[in-house]
Every structure is written in C-alpha cells, then in structure tokens.
Amino acid sequence: MQETEQAVDFKVAAQLGLNKDEFDKICSVLGRVPNFTEVSVYSVMWSEHCSYKNSIKYLKTLPRDGGRLLVAAGEENAGLIDIGEGIACAFKIESHNHPSAIEPYQGAATGVGGIHRDIFTMGARPIAALNSLRFGDPNHPHMRHLIKGVVSGIGDYGNCLGVPTVGGEVYFDACYQQNILVNAMSVGIVKIGETISACADGPGNPVFIVGSATGRDGIHGATFASADLTENSAEDLPAVQVGDPFQEKLLLEATLEIIKTGAVVGMQDMGAAGISCSTSEMSAKSGTGMIINLDLVPTRQQNMHAWEMLLSESQERMLVVVHKGREKEITAIFDKWDLECAQIGEVTDTGRLEYFRHGQKVADIPAFSLVLGGGAPVYDREYTRPAYMDEIKPYDPPAPADTELVSIAHRIMNSPNIASKRWVYEQYDHTVRTGNTNTNDPSDATIVRLKDTDKSLAVTVDCNSAYVHADPYIGAMIAVSEAARNIRCSGGIPLGVTNCLNFGNPYNPEVYYQFVHAIKGMGEACRKYGTPVTGGNVSFYNQSVLKDRTEPVFPTPTIGMVGLVEKKEHATTLSFKKEGDHILMLGALPNNADGSVYIREIMGQRLTACPEFNLDSEFKLHEVISQLIGASMVASAHDVSEGGLLTSLTESAMAGSLGYNISLPAGVRKDIFLFSESQGRIVISVNKENLTKTEELLDKQAIPFIRLGTVTSPVMTIDGLDFGACLLYTSPSPRDGLLSRMPSSA
C-alpha cells in the first residue's frame, strides 16, 4: 500500500505552526518543497518545545560548566554531577503544563514518567521525585477537578513505578486559573563511567525501538505545548499522551540491565516529537544518519500514516543503538521483561534521516537541520518593560494593634499558600525504596541518604512567582537563593541547578522582558553560588486566552537544586529539639513587608514590590550557616520565607511538637517584624552550651543576629501575647500542624 499525502504549500505549513521564513528555509535546506511527512517533522522539531528558538540565545548566557559538572548543559538527557566516591547524580526538571490543563490525570502522570525516563536513559536509577504545582482558586469546581486529577496522576504513576515523591511545592493564584503549571523533577544515581550517551555512533549499527507499541496518542504534542491555551483547547485532547507506569517499571529495569552488557552504543527516550526527535537528535550529535523502516515499528492502531508514527508521543518507548553483532543479547533481555523490542533500522554515514513506509521513501531530511544547535531557527525577540511594573510602589500598611496580631497570624497560617499540604503529599509514597530521612523530622530541603556511603543528597524545588512578577531580575535571584538557602539550612552544599522556565507568549514584548531579566537574575545568582545550570525546560505560552483579553501567568522560573550533605551528622532539621534551647534570628532586621503574604492577601495589595534582597549578604549568610552546622553548634535551622518570621517559628515549633516564647526588639514595627518576607534570614535554635560559641562566630563573621527567646512547651508566646498551641505530632511537612485542609471533595 502506497502512502498518499496532501500537497504542501505555505498554507499547510502555517496550519502546522510554521511561519513563512521557516517554510522558505525548509525548502532551501531540502532543495525542494517538502512533502507532508517532512513538513510535519519540521513543524514539531522547530516548535518552541523542541527547538527553544525563542529562548536559546539567553539560555546560553547561564553558567553551564564548572564545579562538579560531568557533562555540559544540554549535552545529555539530564544533568550529571560528581558527588564523590565514584558516584554521580543525574537530575532534571520539566513541565507538562498544557496536557495537564486539558487532561489532568494523564497529563501529570506522563510528565512524571517522561522525566524519570530522562534519568534512567542515561543509566541512572531514579531514587527521588519532586514537583512544583500551580493552581487557580481551589474553591472553583473545575479547579478542584484539575487539582484532584493532577495529584492523583502524580501519585499513581510514581507509586506504581516505585520512585518516592520526596518534596515539592503547591501554590494557588488567580493567574493560573485557566493555565495550571505542573513541573516534575527526577533525581537518580549512577556510578561514574557507567552512563550512556544519547548518540548514534557507528555506521552499520542496528537501531531498535523498545518498550510500548506506537499509537496515535500525543501526536503534535510538542506543537500543542508551543501554543496558547484557549476555550477550545479541549479539542486537542489527542495531543495528550497516555501513560502506563507498570510498563515503565519493566522498561526501567530492562534498560539498566542492557546497559550492563556493554552492547549499547547510545539510547534516548522518546518524549516530545517521538521517533522524529530521537532519531534526529541522536544522529546529529554523532554526525551520522539513519535509515528507518516504519513498517517494522510495533503499533497499537492499524493503518497509521508515516507522519503519525514519526510524531506519535506514545509513552514508555526508547530508541536504542546497539553494537552490530550483539543484537541477540538485547532482544533476550527485553523478551525476559516481556517488552517489545524491534530492530527498525541502522546507522548510516550520510548525515540524513531516511524514513521508509510500505517500501517507499516517505521522508529524506538532513538530521542536523532539525535540531537545537543545528539548523533549527534562533530568534531574538523585542522586549519592553511591563507597564504594570511602573505602578508598583512600596506599601506601608497601617500598624495594627497588638491584639490584632494574633488574628492576622492565624489568617496567614491558614492561607492556601501557607497552610498544610498534607492532603497532597499523603497521596504520594514518599518512603518506598529510599533513604528519605525527612519522614519524621523535616528539613528545608529533602535529605535522601545514599546507600553504602556516609553521604546524603539535599534536594529542593523553589520559586515565588509573585516576587518574579514584581521584579523578574530580583525575583529570579531570590528563587535561586531560597533553593540554596534551603540546602544550606539542611546541612548541604549546593552543587547544581536544573530549571523549568514557565512564562507567557514570547511574542508579547512584556512577557519576553520578564523572561530575559529572569534569566539575567538567575545567572547572576547561580554564578555567585557556584551552581551551574545543567539543563531543564522552557515552557512558553502559559496564559489564559479570554474573550476580551489575554492574561499571562506570573513568570515562574522554577529552580530545582541538588546539594550534597557530606556526613550524616551534618543533616540538619528545622524542628525545635528541646525546651530551653535559645532561638536566634540571623540576618538584618526587616524594614518593610513588601511582597509578603501579609501585604498581598491580608492587606489586599496584589501589586506589591519585591522583598528586600542583597545577593552578597545572602551568600555570606549561607557560608556561615554551613560553618555552624559543620561545627555541630545548632540544633535546628529554618529559613525565613513565605509568611515571614512568625511562619518560620511556628513551623519549627510544630515539627518538634514544642512552642516558643520570644520578645521583639525595642522600636520595631511588630507586624513588619513578624510578617515581612525580607530575604537573607535564618532562624536557628542553639542549646545553652553552644550559645556563646555561636554568637562569637557570628560576631567574627559580621553576621547580624538577635536573640529572640527560647523554646518552650507547645504554646506560642510573643511579647506576652498567646498565639495558641501547636498540635502534638510530627510529619514530613513543616506545615502539617495546621488545621487548614483541602476539603475532602477536592
């Protein structure tokens, strides 16, 4: 049966998301007008999701090497960091925003599956998962549906796969009402020298497709992820992939087993753009080509067209290049695990991708022309400072009476972005197959022990999008700094960053301004902390297209950071340990409450300035807290972030089933002191034996600090005011002691 295709002109190309210049460039590269299969391949490979055509110029300005980085940023499916003793950590974060907004369960589930495949494709075993979730109004019926689906999808996939979800964050804001954000991070471990590259070396070597059969799910998923969500986006449901975690578990084990044989030349996960992406990227990386016979690809549906097979984003599939003559070793292992394993082609020395269907050549494309860093287009968009930023002014709220502070504190602690997320994480298995130490005593970052060593990983995801919206440059710096601060407070040293950059439409000059300046701020902070950006994901077009306007989400550059805790005894938790311990706040006194939950939610000033921040002071504080922890001088450490000092104190008290009695410094505005989110501050508790030594070290390093008071029984007292009692239990979350819950119907 011969493939019959419609004729191609610019009108057809435009329907696939290509502009006139891009279509002309394709014609120039091929020396002819492309056929429908070829233009379909270009449309997905040159989509924003695959090519980063509107972002790569600025991504390249981020620090991309140095430190313990073992592979350059973007070289492989995930970042790779040397953590000592011959062990490396592979890690990456990616988005699955648009699919989750349309079909929340499968969208979130396949996001988890995809990020784990990026890790084990390199030869690393995933040991931990994290996520960053952004939703709209949790009381809205449709938003409840989305929340329930996303959380269930993440939990079910991870639980079935046997990879614990050990950390994350959940935020609610009206800007995400139509376009939610679902960012998933995976962390894995591998011995140095036992990794596999995503390359296709060796002409004549056979090419295998392994794992699930290919279906029509996810076709044009990359294109779908590179366009606005609209009221009609539900019609794009076929662009959402369908996951099978049980299949992925088999694929994980089979993949790690075939790597040990030494028969594998290279391997790549089939995510966005499916076969077209994996064949082109693996070939381009090696300067080779491939001949692919699509008739040999196992399929789930009959009569699939060549372009459907090439673009399908069916999950749980890999492309594997094997040393010639060792095919039987590979097929035997996949047979043992009851997985499809079919040879579909071979590597060539032509540099071209030649796809065949029903005995005819249906596409002939230079591999290099398709890929990021090769022939894919690169744009530098114009940008303009957003008009709303000129309206942002410092806000000085009227000082409340002392008696009002208690009710304000309760409102802050019960606000959706501060209150307990127990209803989320209890759906995740956070203990299976792991050395997660945060189960009973939480830390600012999650601590995951590494078996057979004295080391642990400290991992976290962080971003306050309200800060980035107020000032993209400073807000992005804060996101990196908070991640680093969380790792330092947990006893670790930051090693590397992966990012998931969630923004609106890059063709909007104000959105692009946010993107460019967030990159600049992120880069400056990463260079300060010595944390190279190992890779990640850019997700544009996150906005709501309404009848009378388009509203981008708050710029949300989510930071995933990995750190190393060298010795078990350095792992530090945030919980107060015993009555009588002294409580100190490190860092300068706050001057205002800009950017805080207090200003935004309690005082109703949604458009507010960024919190106070100084990168040099922040870095110095990080160095000193590491010195204190290394010298075993602190009982607990917890950063001051969302909700301010009162929230930090209360979280430390709740986690330890204790309380506190503190006195505020003379002359301070009590509401500002308690609720400000000014950065560069840490709360520590110190026993009386270490108090003098701690204060001497802080004085020597010129770190400002104040004694706040002492740890007490489970009653919280501030300047004689009773702020209530903590609930007497501990849990994996620092915010668990709160009575606020997502309603059971959610």
XYZ file of C-alpha atoms in Angstrom:
746
model
C 0.000 0.000 0.000
C 1.435 3.339 -1.047
C 1.407 6.410 1.188
C -0.769 9.163 -0.272
C -0.224 12.645 1.055
C -1.757 16.058 0.503
C 0.222 18.607 -1.431
C 2.216 21.036 0.686
C 2.384 24.807 0.411
C 2.841 27.580 2.942
C -0.840 27.449 3.915
C -0.392 23.832 5.036
C 2.852 24.692 6.847
C 1.173 27.591 8.648
C -1.548 25.275 9.918
C 1.253 23.197 11.471
C 2.715 26.244 13.255
C 5.485 27.273 10.839
C 5.948 30.850 9.659
C 6.853 31.963 6.121
C 10.573 32.367 6.786
C 10.714 28.909 8.349
C 8.882 27.318 5.437
C 11.230 29.007 2.975
C 14.218 27.816 4.971
C 12.944 24.215 4.854
C 12.558 24.457 1.082
C 16.113 25.816 0.852
C 17.578 23.040 3.054
C 15.835 20.285 1.066
C 16.276 21.966 -2.315
C 12.581 21.376 -2.939
C 9.140 21.732 -1.400
C 8.796 19.246 1.464
C 6.143 16.582 1.396
C 3.561 16.397 4.169
C 5.546 13.933 6.286
C 8.676 16.082 6.089
C 6.931 19.348 6.900
C 5.204 17.622 9.818
C 8.576 16.544 11.199
C 9.980 20.065 10.825
C 6.905 21.553 12.487
C 7.423 19.581 15.692
C 11.215 19.774 15.719
C 11.123 23.529 15.136
C 8.376 24.108 17.667
C 9.331 26.107 20.721
C 9.047 22.976 22.855
C 11.780 21.150 20.904
C 13.953 23.886 19.406
C 13.893 26.602 22.101
C 14.024 29.008 19.173
C 12.835 31.979 21.236
C 14.912 31.223 24.309
C 18.217 29.569 23.413
C 20.079 32.864 22.932
C 19.567 33.759 26.581
C 19.777 30.235 27.937
C 23.343 30.153 26.664
C 24.213 33.063 28.976
C 23.582 30.921 32.063
C 26.611 29.301 33.750
C 26.809 25.944 32.008
C 30.011 24.351 33.314
C 32.336 24.235 36.294
C 32.074 22.828 39.758
C 31.391 19.108 39.769
C 29.521 19.042 36.473
C 30.390 15.926 34.462
C 28.589 16.752 31.221
C 27.970 20.132 29.647
C 24.484 21.590 29.893
C 22.230 20.250 27.179
C 24.682 17.525 26.158
C 22.591 14.682 27.535
C 19.035 13.955 28.609
C 19.787 15.220 32.135
C 22.455 16.977 34.163
C 25.203 14.905 35.781
C 27.070 15.969 38.935
C 30.023 14.237 40.645
C 29.096 13.615 44.298
C 32.228 11.715 45.242
C 33.190 8.085 45.878
C 32.759 7.290 42.191
C 29.061 8.213 42.216
C 27.211 10.748 40.074
C 23.782 12.302 40.475
C 21.589 12.726 37.392
C 18.744 15.219 37.712
C 16.326 17.255 35.637
C 13.021 19.125 35.834
C 10.459 19.552 33.048
C 6.939 20.847 32.556
C 3.741 19.154 31.437
C 1.510 22.197 31.720
C -0.783 22.211 28.720
C -1.561 18.470 28.777
C -2.387 18.692 32.485
C -4.749 21.609 31.913
C -6.695 19.529 29.367
C -6.499 16.052 30.887
C -5.053 16.468 34.397
C -4.585 12.821 35.360
C -2.768 11.639 32.230
C -1.042 14.980 31.719
C 0.551 14.878 35.163
C 1.204 11.126 35.103
C 3.034 11.198 31.770
C 5.005 14.214 32.936
C 6.311 12.101 35.807
C 7.012 9.155 33.505
C 8.845 11.291 30.986
C 11.182 12.929 33.471
C 12.098 9.569 35.023
C 12.915 8.178 31.551
C 15.345 11.044 31.020
C 17.177 9.811 34.091
C 17.316 6.074 33.504
C 18.031 6.522 29.796
C 21.427 7.789 30.968
C 21.933 4.662 33.045
C 20.965 6.211 36.386
C 18.376 4.686 38.693
C 15.764 7.253 39.766
C 15.659 7.442 43.573
C 13.546 10.512 44.219
C 10.894 12.699 42.597
C 9.795 16.244 43.356
C 7.192 18.524 41.824
C 6.109 22.136 41.655
C 2.379 22.704 41.112
C 0.464 25.946 40.464
C -3.313 26.163 40.501
C -6.044 28.774 40.477
C -8.848 29.144 43.021
C -9.104 25.824 44.941
C -12.773 26.532 45.661
C -13.728 26.634 41.973
C -15.366 23.339 40.840
C -13.276 22.955 37.672
C -10.090 23.780 39.549
C -10.963 21.094 42.090
C -11.231 18.672 39.183
C -7.800 19.717 37.902
C -6.191 19.523 41.347
C -7.627 16.096 42.039
C -6.543 14.778 38.635
C -3.008 16.185 38.790
C -2.297 14.981 42.319
C -3.760 11.551 41.586
C -1.801 11.269 38.330
C 1.486 12.118 40.029
C 0.803 9.820 42.953
C -0.429 6.836 40.968
C 2.403 6.893 38.428
C 5.161 7.394 40.975
C 3.715 4.870 43.405
C 3.423 2.197 40.694
C 6.927 2.904 39.429
C 8.394 2.627 42.912
C 10.096 6.028 42.947
C 9.217 8.075 46.056
C 7.950 11.627 45.783
C 10.019 13.303 48.490
C 9.383 17.025 48.108
C 7.774 19.844 46.226
C 5.573 22.893 46.458
C 1.953 23.844 45.780
C 0.810 27.418 45.114
C -2.559 28.942 44.344
C -3.136 32.180 42.455
C -5.809 33.563 40.156
C -3.279 33.918 37.313
C -3.213 30.103 36.964
C -6.998 29.753 36.736
C -7.023 28.624 33.100
C -3.389 27.585 32.695
C -2.123 25.488 35.581
C 1.571 24.575 35.882
C 2.794 21.035 36.506
C 6.593 20.750 36.812
C 8.160 17.373 37.636
C 11.734 16.678 38.771
C 13.608 13.384 38.960
C 16.865 12.587 40.748
C 18.904 9.455 40.071
C 22.193 7.814 40.984
C 24.767 6.135 38.735
C 28.388 5.034 39.002
C 30.742 7.344 37.135
C 31.757 5.737 33.866
C 28.595 3.656 33.577
C 26.432 6.270 31.877
C 25.054 6.029 28.359
C 25.062 8.886 25.879
C 22.220 9.844 23.537
C 24.300 9.229 20.419
C 24.151 7.113 17.280
C 27.773 6.260 16.552
C 28.951 3.540 14.202
C 27.511 3.260 10.682
C 26.009 -0.197 10.252
C 24.979 -0.469 13.908
C 21.360 -1.572 14.307
C 18.657 0.746 15.657
C 15.967 -0.680 17.949
C 12.691 0.693 19.264
C 11.860 -0.796 22.656
C 9.029 -0.596 25.144
C 5.412 0.149 24.343
C 3.829 -0.040 20.925
C 3.277 3.193 18.998
C -0.207 4.681 18.849
C -1.889 7.905 17.873
C -1.764 9.434 21.375
C 0.296 12.573 21.768
C 0.559 13.398 18.070
C 1.598 17.041 17.703
C 2.018 17.209 21.478
C 5.141 19.356 21.055
C 3.236 21.740 18.799
C 0.351 21.787 21.289
C 2.812 22.746 24.054
C 4.023 25.638 21.891
C 0.686 27.416 21.548
C -1.774 29.298 23.708
C -4.476 27.550 25.668
C -7.909 28.732 24.591
C -11.511 27.921 25.341
C -11.302 25.359 22.510
C -8.143 23.604 23.718
C -10.121 20.624 24.951
C -10.451 19.685 21.294
C -6.702 18.972 21.345
C -7.152 16.039 23.717
C -5.447 13.620 21.250
C -2.265 15.657 21.816
C -2.203 14.410 25.433
C -0.192 11.242 25.977
C -1.427 8.192 27.877
C 0.862 6.605 30.441
C 1.383 3.059 31.723
C 3.536 3.068 34.882
C 3.710 -0.725 35.059
C 5.207 -0.771 31.567
C 7.659 1.938 32.576
C 8.806 -0.101 35.585
C 9.621 -3.015 33.272
C 11.328 -0.643 30.861
C 13.418 0.868 33.651
C 14.715 -2.499 34.823
C 15.328 -3.788 31.287
C 17.137 -0.579 30.331
C 19.507 -0.702 33.292
C 20.160 -4.383 32.557
C 21.048 -3.905 28.876
C 23.452 -1.108 29.782
C 25.435 -3.518 31.934
C 26.021 -5.786 28.911
C 28.186 -3.189 27.192
C 26.269 -3.817 23.979
C 24.579 -0.399 23.922
C 26.108 2.390 21.817
C 23.548 5.060 22.663
C 19.993 5.485 23.833
C 17.339 8.162 24.054
C 13.877 8.424 25.496
C 11.021 9.110 23.101
C 9.296 12.106 24.574
C 8.254 15.180 22.633
C 8.118 14.562 18.865
C 8.652 10.815 19.338
C 10.671 8.916 16.708
C 11.412 12.085 14.735
C 13.102 13.675 17.749
C 15.113 10.697 18.991
C 16.417 9.750 15.532
C 17.360 13.328 14.613
C 18.996 14.282 17.916
C 20.982 11.051 18.247
C 22.162 11.301 14.632
C 23.005 14.995 14.747
C 25.011 14.540 17.925
C 27.212 11.920 16.257
C 27.312 13.416 12.761
C 25.646 10.301 11.422
C 22.322 9.432 9.825
C 19.773 6.635 9.955
C 17.676 4.518 7.651
C 14.390 3.737 9.420
C 11.763 1.269 8.164
C 8.495 2.358 9.767
C 6.853 -0.913 8.711
C 8.867 -2.587 11.485
C 7.620 -0.280 14.263
C 5.143 -2.115 16.555
C 1.856 -0.201 16.507
C -1.341 -0.155 18.549
C -3.567 1.076 15.716
C -3.894 -0.127 12.174
C -3.219 1.942 9.071
C -1.131 4.616 10.761
C 0.400 7.104 8.372
C 4.138 7.668 8.332
C 3.809 11.153 9.808
C 1.630 9.800 12.625
C 4.244 7.182 13.503
C 7.053 9.734 13.413
C 5.227 12.298 15.545
C 3.493 9.976 17.987
C 4.374 10.661 21.618
C 3.192 7.314 22.922
C 4.852 6.803 26.267
C 7.290 4.231 27.665
C 9.404 3.959 24.489
C 13.138 4.236 23.844
C 15.394 4.320 20.807
C 18.496 2.163 21.281
C 21.571 1.862 19.062
C 23.410 -1.433 19.589
C 26.851 -2.692 18.587
C 26.439 -4.787 15.466
C 26.577 -8.490 16.232
C 25.170 -8.136 19.730
C 21.512 -7.860 18.815
C 20.535 -11.174 20.429
C 21.791 -10.055 23.853
C 19.477 -7.080 23.763
C 16.417 -8.868 22.426
C 16.822 -11.645 25.005
C 16.723 -9.156 27.881
C 13.638 -7.387 26.573
C 11.974 -10.746 25.953
C 12.673 -11.646 29.581
C 10.921 -8.463 30.714
C 8.042 -9.080 28.258
C 8.681 -5.870 26.325
C 8.527 -5.060 22.634
C 11.969 -4.899 21.026
C 12.145 -4.427 17.283
C 15.013 -3.540 15.005
C 13.701 -0.757 12.783
C 16.814 0.434 11.001
C 20.520 1.114 11.107
C 23.005 3.942 11.498
C 24.478 5.416 8.302
C 27.296 7.828 7.491
C 25.143 10.097 5.315
C 24.018 12.586 7.969
C 20.478 12.124 6.641
C 17.324 10.605 8.088
C 15.689 8.363 5.520
C 12.283 7.059 6.577
C 10.543 4.295 4.624
C 6.905 3.137 4.708
C 5.329 0.426 2.561
C 8.526 0.131 0.575
C 8.745 3.783 -0.414
C 10.891 6.578 0.974
C 8.457 8.934 2.689
C 10.986 11.438 4.058
C 14.627 12.348 3.483
C 15.912 15.045 5.840
C 19.396 16.185 6.966
C 19.434 15.347 10.681
C 21.419 18.448 11.650
C 18.821 20.738 10.070
C 16.180 19.642 12.572
C 17.849 20.137 15.917
C 18.575 22.734 18.532
C 22.137 23.956 17.983
C 21.950 22.861 14.351
C 19.577 24.127 11.698
C 16.665 24.990 13.963
C 15.861 28.715 13.871
C 17.058 31.079 16.589
C 15.194 34.296 17.343
C 15.869 37.371 19.454
C 12.509 38.891 20.295
C 11.954 42.513 21.194
C 11.034 43.238 24.773
C 9.536 46.108 26.697
C 9.369 46.755 30.416
C 5.833 45.800 31.518
C 3.632 48.784 32.182
C 2.359 47.326 35.455
C 5.873 47.499 36.940
C 5.689 51.297 36.869
C 2.613 51.088 39.100
C 4.421 49.099 41.798
C 5.225 51.192 44.818
C 6.252 50.342 48.374
C 3.219 49.889 50.587
C 3.232 50.908 54.219
C 0.185 49.347 55.877
C -1.381 50.957 58.921
C 0.092 49.447 62.069
C -2.383 47.050 63.687
C -2.988 46.945 67.405
C -1.123 44.250 69.317
C -4.362 42.388 69.890
C -4.914 42.166 66.111
C -1.602 40.391 65.546
C -2.974 37.033 66.684
C -5.866 37.027 64.218
C -3.576 38.218 61.401
C -1.142 35.419 62.203
C -3.932 32.826 62.103
C -5.156 34.153 58.760
C -1.657 33.973 57.289
C -1.029 30.464 58.590
C -4.338 29.306 57.159
C -3.969 30.987 53.771
C -3.881 28.495 50.861
C -0.200 29.091 50.116
C 0.967 28.635 53.712
C -1.416 26.062 55.155
C -0.814 22.348 55.307
C -0.424 20.467 52.040
C -0.971 17.154 53.819
C -3.920 16.413 51.563
C -1.454 16.447 48.632
C 1.599 14.578 49.798
C -0.288 11.850 51.655
C -1.308 10.609 48.197
C 2.346 10.100 47.317
C 4.549 7.278 48.518
C 7.487 9.186 49.961
C 9.320 6.265 51.585
C 9.464 3.403 49.074
C 12.997 2.246 48.136
C 14.676 5.292 49.591
C 16.698 6.651 52.413
C 14.454 9.690 52.757
C 15.224 10.990 56.230
C 12.513 13.638 56.309
C 9.695 11.268 57.127
C 9.659 12.043 60.833
C 11.654 15.253 61.054
C 11.526 17.714 58.159
C 14.328 19.853 56.756
C 14.194 22.888 54.499
C 15.415 20.602 51.701
C 14.650 16.904 51.475
C 17.526 14.728 52.661
C 17.961 11.421 50.813
C 20.621 9.070 52.120
C 22.923 7.337 49.665
C 23.257 3.655 50.426
C 26.679 2.313 51.412
C 28.060 5.820 51.974
C 28.074 8.452 54.702
C 26.686 10.970 52.212
C 23.195 12.244 51.515
C 21.614 14.332 48.800
C 19.773 17.533 49.665
C 17.160 18.330 47.004
C 14.600 21.103 46.669
C 12.357 22.980 44.217
C 11.657 26.669 44.776
C 10.122 29.731 43.191
C 7.909 32.520 44.464
C 6.281 33.710 41.237
C 4.774 36.797 42.909
C 8.309 38.030 43.556
C 9.306 37.376 39.929
C 6.198 39.177 38.707
C 7.088 42.206 40.806
C 10.715 42.231 39.615
C 11.848 39.454 37.228
C 15.543 40.131 37.809
C 15.468 40.194 41.611
C 12.683 37.624 41.851
C 14.688 35.042 39.888
C 17.722 35.738 42.075
C 15.560 35.092 45.117
C 14.318 31.791 43.658
C 17.898 30.544 43.278
C 18.886 31.965 46.661
C 15.994 30.355 48.512
C 16.846 26.982 47.000
C 20.480 27.401 48.043
C 19.432 28.623 51.498
C 17.187 25.590 51.961
C 20.057 23.256 51.104
C 22.477 25.094 53.408
C 19.969 25.032 56.287
C 19.680 21.275 55.766
C 23.426 20.778 56.132
C 24.252 20.549 52.443
C 26.395 22.387 49.918
C 24.636 23.411 46.663
C 26.102 21.699 43.587
C 23.896 22.334 40.584
C 20.631 23.662 39.216
C 18.016 22.473 36.772
C 15.260 24.903 35.842
C 11.761 24.888 34.436
C 11.034 28.300 32.955
C 7.283 28.908 32.784
C 6.275 32.121 31.006
C 3.587 33.542 28.748
C 3.747 34.135 24.985
C 7.299 35.101 23.910
C 5.866 37.232 21.098
C 4.449 39.518 23.800
C 7.244 42.091 24.419
C 6.326 42.431 28.101
C 6.432 38.673 28.623
C 9.761 38.467 26.848
C 11.112 41.219 29.110
C 10.159 39.055 32.090
C 11.949 36.083 30.547
C 15.157 37.930 29.643
C 15.523 39.621 33.021
C 14.669 36.467 34.943
C 17.467 34.691 33.055
C 19.864 37.515 33.934
C 18.966 37.343 37.619
C 19.129 33.554 37.684
C 22.527 33.547 36.004
C 23.989 36.086 38.402
C 22.796 34.132 41.436
C 23.992 30.785 40.067
C 27.447 32.198 39.411
C 27.548 33.555 42.963
C 26.690 30.176 44.496
C 28.814 28.130 42.090
C 25.825 26.154 40.844
C 25.964 25.588 37.068
C 22.663 25.188 35.258
C 22.732 21.625 33.985
C 19.639 21.841 31.788
C 15.909 21.886 32.166
C 12.949 23.061 30.197
C 11.378 26.213 28.764
C 7.596 26.372 28.724
C 6.153 29.391 26.936
C 2.528 30.147 26.058
C 1.301 29.720 29.618
C -1.604 32.125 29.648
C -5.320 32.378 29.551
C -6.901 33.488 26.281
C -10.202 35.015 27.296
C -12.897 36.700 25.229
C -11.648 40.237 25.795
C -8.003 39.816 26.766
C -5.013 37.540 27.168
C -3.518 37.095 30.616
C -0.088 35.513 31.060
C 0.595 33.571 34.216
C 3.006 35.094 36.680
C 6.531 34.391 35.388
C 7.515 31.186 37.177
C 11.168 30.138 36.744
C 11.103 27.058 38.980
C 14.512 26.142 40.392
C 15.395 22.525 41.085
C 18.610 22.328 43.076
C 20.745 19.422 44.222
C 23.195 19.651 47.105
C 25.459 17.277 48.971
C 25.492 16.516 52.694
C 28.964 15.069 53.209
C 28.335 13.418 56.583
C 25.193 12.047 58.189
C 25.753 14.118 61.304
C 25.597 17.306 59.222
C 21.985 16.647 58.170
C 20.017 19.361 59.956
C 16.290 19.574 60.501
C 14.034 22.572 61.072
C 12.319 21.308 64.231
C 12.980 22.753 67.646
C 14.531 19.997 69.768
C 14.033 20.718 73.450
C 12.690 23.247 75.885
C 15.174 25.844 76.996
C 17.113 25.994 73.723
C 17.801 29.552 72.592
C 16.212 30.897 69.405
C 18.233 33.297 67.226
C 17.420 35.089 64.003
C 20.384 35.540 61.674
C 20.294 38.372 59.171
C 19.322 42.031 59.130
C 16.106 43.363 60.653
C 13.413 43.916 58.023
C 12.450 47.439 57.009
C 9.190 46.639 55.214
C 6.811 43.826 54.302
C 6.905 44.250 50.509
C 5.936 41.173 48.525
C 4.667 39.286 51.557
C 1.541 37.213 52.083
C 0.683 39.832 54.692
C 0.621 42.634 52.104
C -0.825 40.637 49.206
C -3.501 38.548 50.933
C -4.246 40.184 54.251
C -3.939 43.834 53.191
C -5.245 43.161 49.674
C -2.371 44.786 47.777
C -1.867 42.296 44.945
C 0.541 44.569 43.055
C 3.407 44.885 45.513
C 7.157 45.336 45.374
C 9.721 42.557 45.766
C 11.019 41.779 49.258
C 14.340 43.239 50.373
C 17.255 41.246 48.978
C 21.040 41.536 48.809
C 22.961 38.807 46.995
C 26.292 39.417 48.728
C 24.752 39.370 52.203
C 22.773 36.276 51.313
C 25.870 34.410 50.153
C 27.789 35.354 53.297
C 24.929 34.089 55.455
C 24.913 30.769 53.589
C 28.632 30.292 54.224
C 28.235 30.978 57.916
C 25.264 28.666 58.491
C 27.333 25.892 56.904
C 30.165 26.661 59.334
C 27.786 26.489 62.292
C 26.299 23.209 61.147
C 29.718 21.741 60.352
C 30.834 22.545 63.888
C 27.683 20.918 65.369
C 26.691 24.184 67.029
C 22.990 24.381 66.024
C 20.079 22.155 66.978
C 17.834 23.340 64.125
C 17.886 25.702 61.166
C 14.992 27.059 59.142
C 14.970 29.871 56.595
C 12.558 32.788 56.690
C 10.489 32.828 53.511
C 6.749 32.844 52.714
C 4.710 34.064 55.671
C 7.682 35.697 57.377
C 9.339 35.106 60.716
C 6.177 34.039 62.534
C 5.557 31.285 59.985
C 9.150 30.047 60.284
C 8.985 29.987 64.088
C 5.643 28.200 64.058
C 6.784 25.588 61.529
C 9.838 24.810 63.663
C 7.676 24.557 66.752
C 5.058 22.336 65.130
C 7.617 19.984 63.642
C 9.082 19.433 67.096
C 5.760 19.420 68.965
C 7.038 22.336 71.008
C 6.422 26.074 71.314
C 8.323 29.300 71.787
C 8.453 32.391 73.967
C 10.028 35.337 72.204
C 10.427 39.057 72.764
C 10.665 41.513 69.894
C 13.451 44.102 69.752
C 12.594 47.553 71.032
C 11.416 50.051 68.459
C 10.383 47.627 65.703
C 7.003 47.569 63.993
C 5.639 44.289 65.248
C 3.642 43.431 62.122
C 6.632 44.175 59.867
C 8.993 42.194 62.087
C 6.709 39.156 62.243
C 5.287 39.044 58.722
C 7.948 40.586 56.476
C 9.454 38.274 53.859
C 12.735 40.180 53.578
C 15.331 37.706 52.386
C 18.651 36.616 53.866
C 17.314 35.467 57.231
C 17.505 32.147 59.079
C 16.054 31.007 62.392
C 18.272 28.688 64.424
C 17.923 27.060 67.805
C 21.008 26.526 69.940
C 21.455 24.773 73.265
C 22.878 26.828 76.115
C 26.265 25.084 75.917
C 26.776 26.288 72.337
C 25.187 29.723 72.623
C 28.338 31.715 73.425
C 30.427 29.985 70.740
C 27.658 30.556 68.183
C 27.382 34.243 68.956
C 31.158 34.675 68.882
C 31.380 33.118 65.437
C 28.535 35.298 64.152
C 30.243 38.413 65.518
C 33.567 37.367 63.983
C 31.921 36.903 60.561
C 29.966 40.173 60.928
C 26.616 38.436 60.558
C 23.839 40.471 62.199
C 21.695 38.485 64.628
C 19.359 38.852 67.551
C 18.294 36.591 70.383
C 14.573 36.099 70.048
C 13.811 33.920 73.059
C 13.601 30.253 73.990
C 11.925 27.014 73.026
C 9.044 26.142 75.369
C 6.177 23.705 75.781
C 3.641 23.705 72.897
C 2.474 27.287 73.457
C 3.489 30.152 71.183
C 4.005 33.443 73.043
C 5.216 36.740 71.575
C 5.701 39.738 73.874
C 3.300 38.146 76.307
C 0.590 37.549 73.689
C -0.712 33.975 73.421
C -0.676 32.869 69.761
C -2.048 29.403 70.540
C -0.700 25.877 70.932
C 0.887 23.593 68.354
C -0.663 20.254 67.572
C 1.333 17.453 69.106
C 2.548 15.394 66.171
C 5.285 15.388 63.623
C 5.139 14.636 59.924
C 7.084 15.019 56.665
C 5.787 18.522 56.063
C 6.833 21.603 58.009
C 3.313 22.952 57.674
C 1.469 19.898 58.922
C 0.366 21.120 62.270
C -2.213 23.418 60.766
C -5.873 22.655 60.864
C -6.451 24.023 57.361
C -7.119 21.251 54.843
C -8.197 20.904 51.291
C -11.855 19.919 51.535
C -12.402 16.199 51.127
C -14.411 16.753 47.980
C -11.367 18.203 46.195
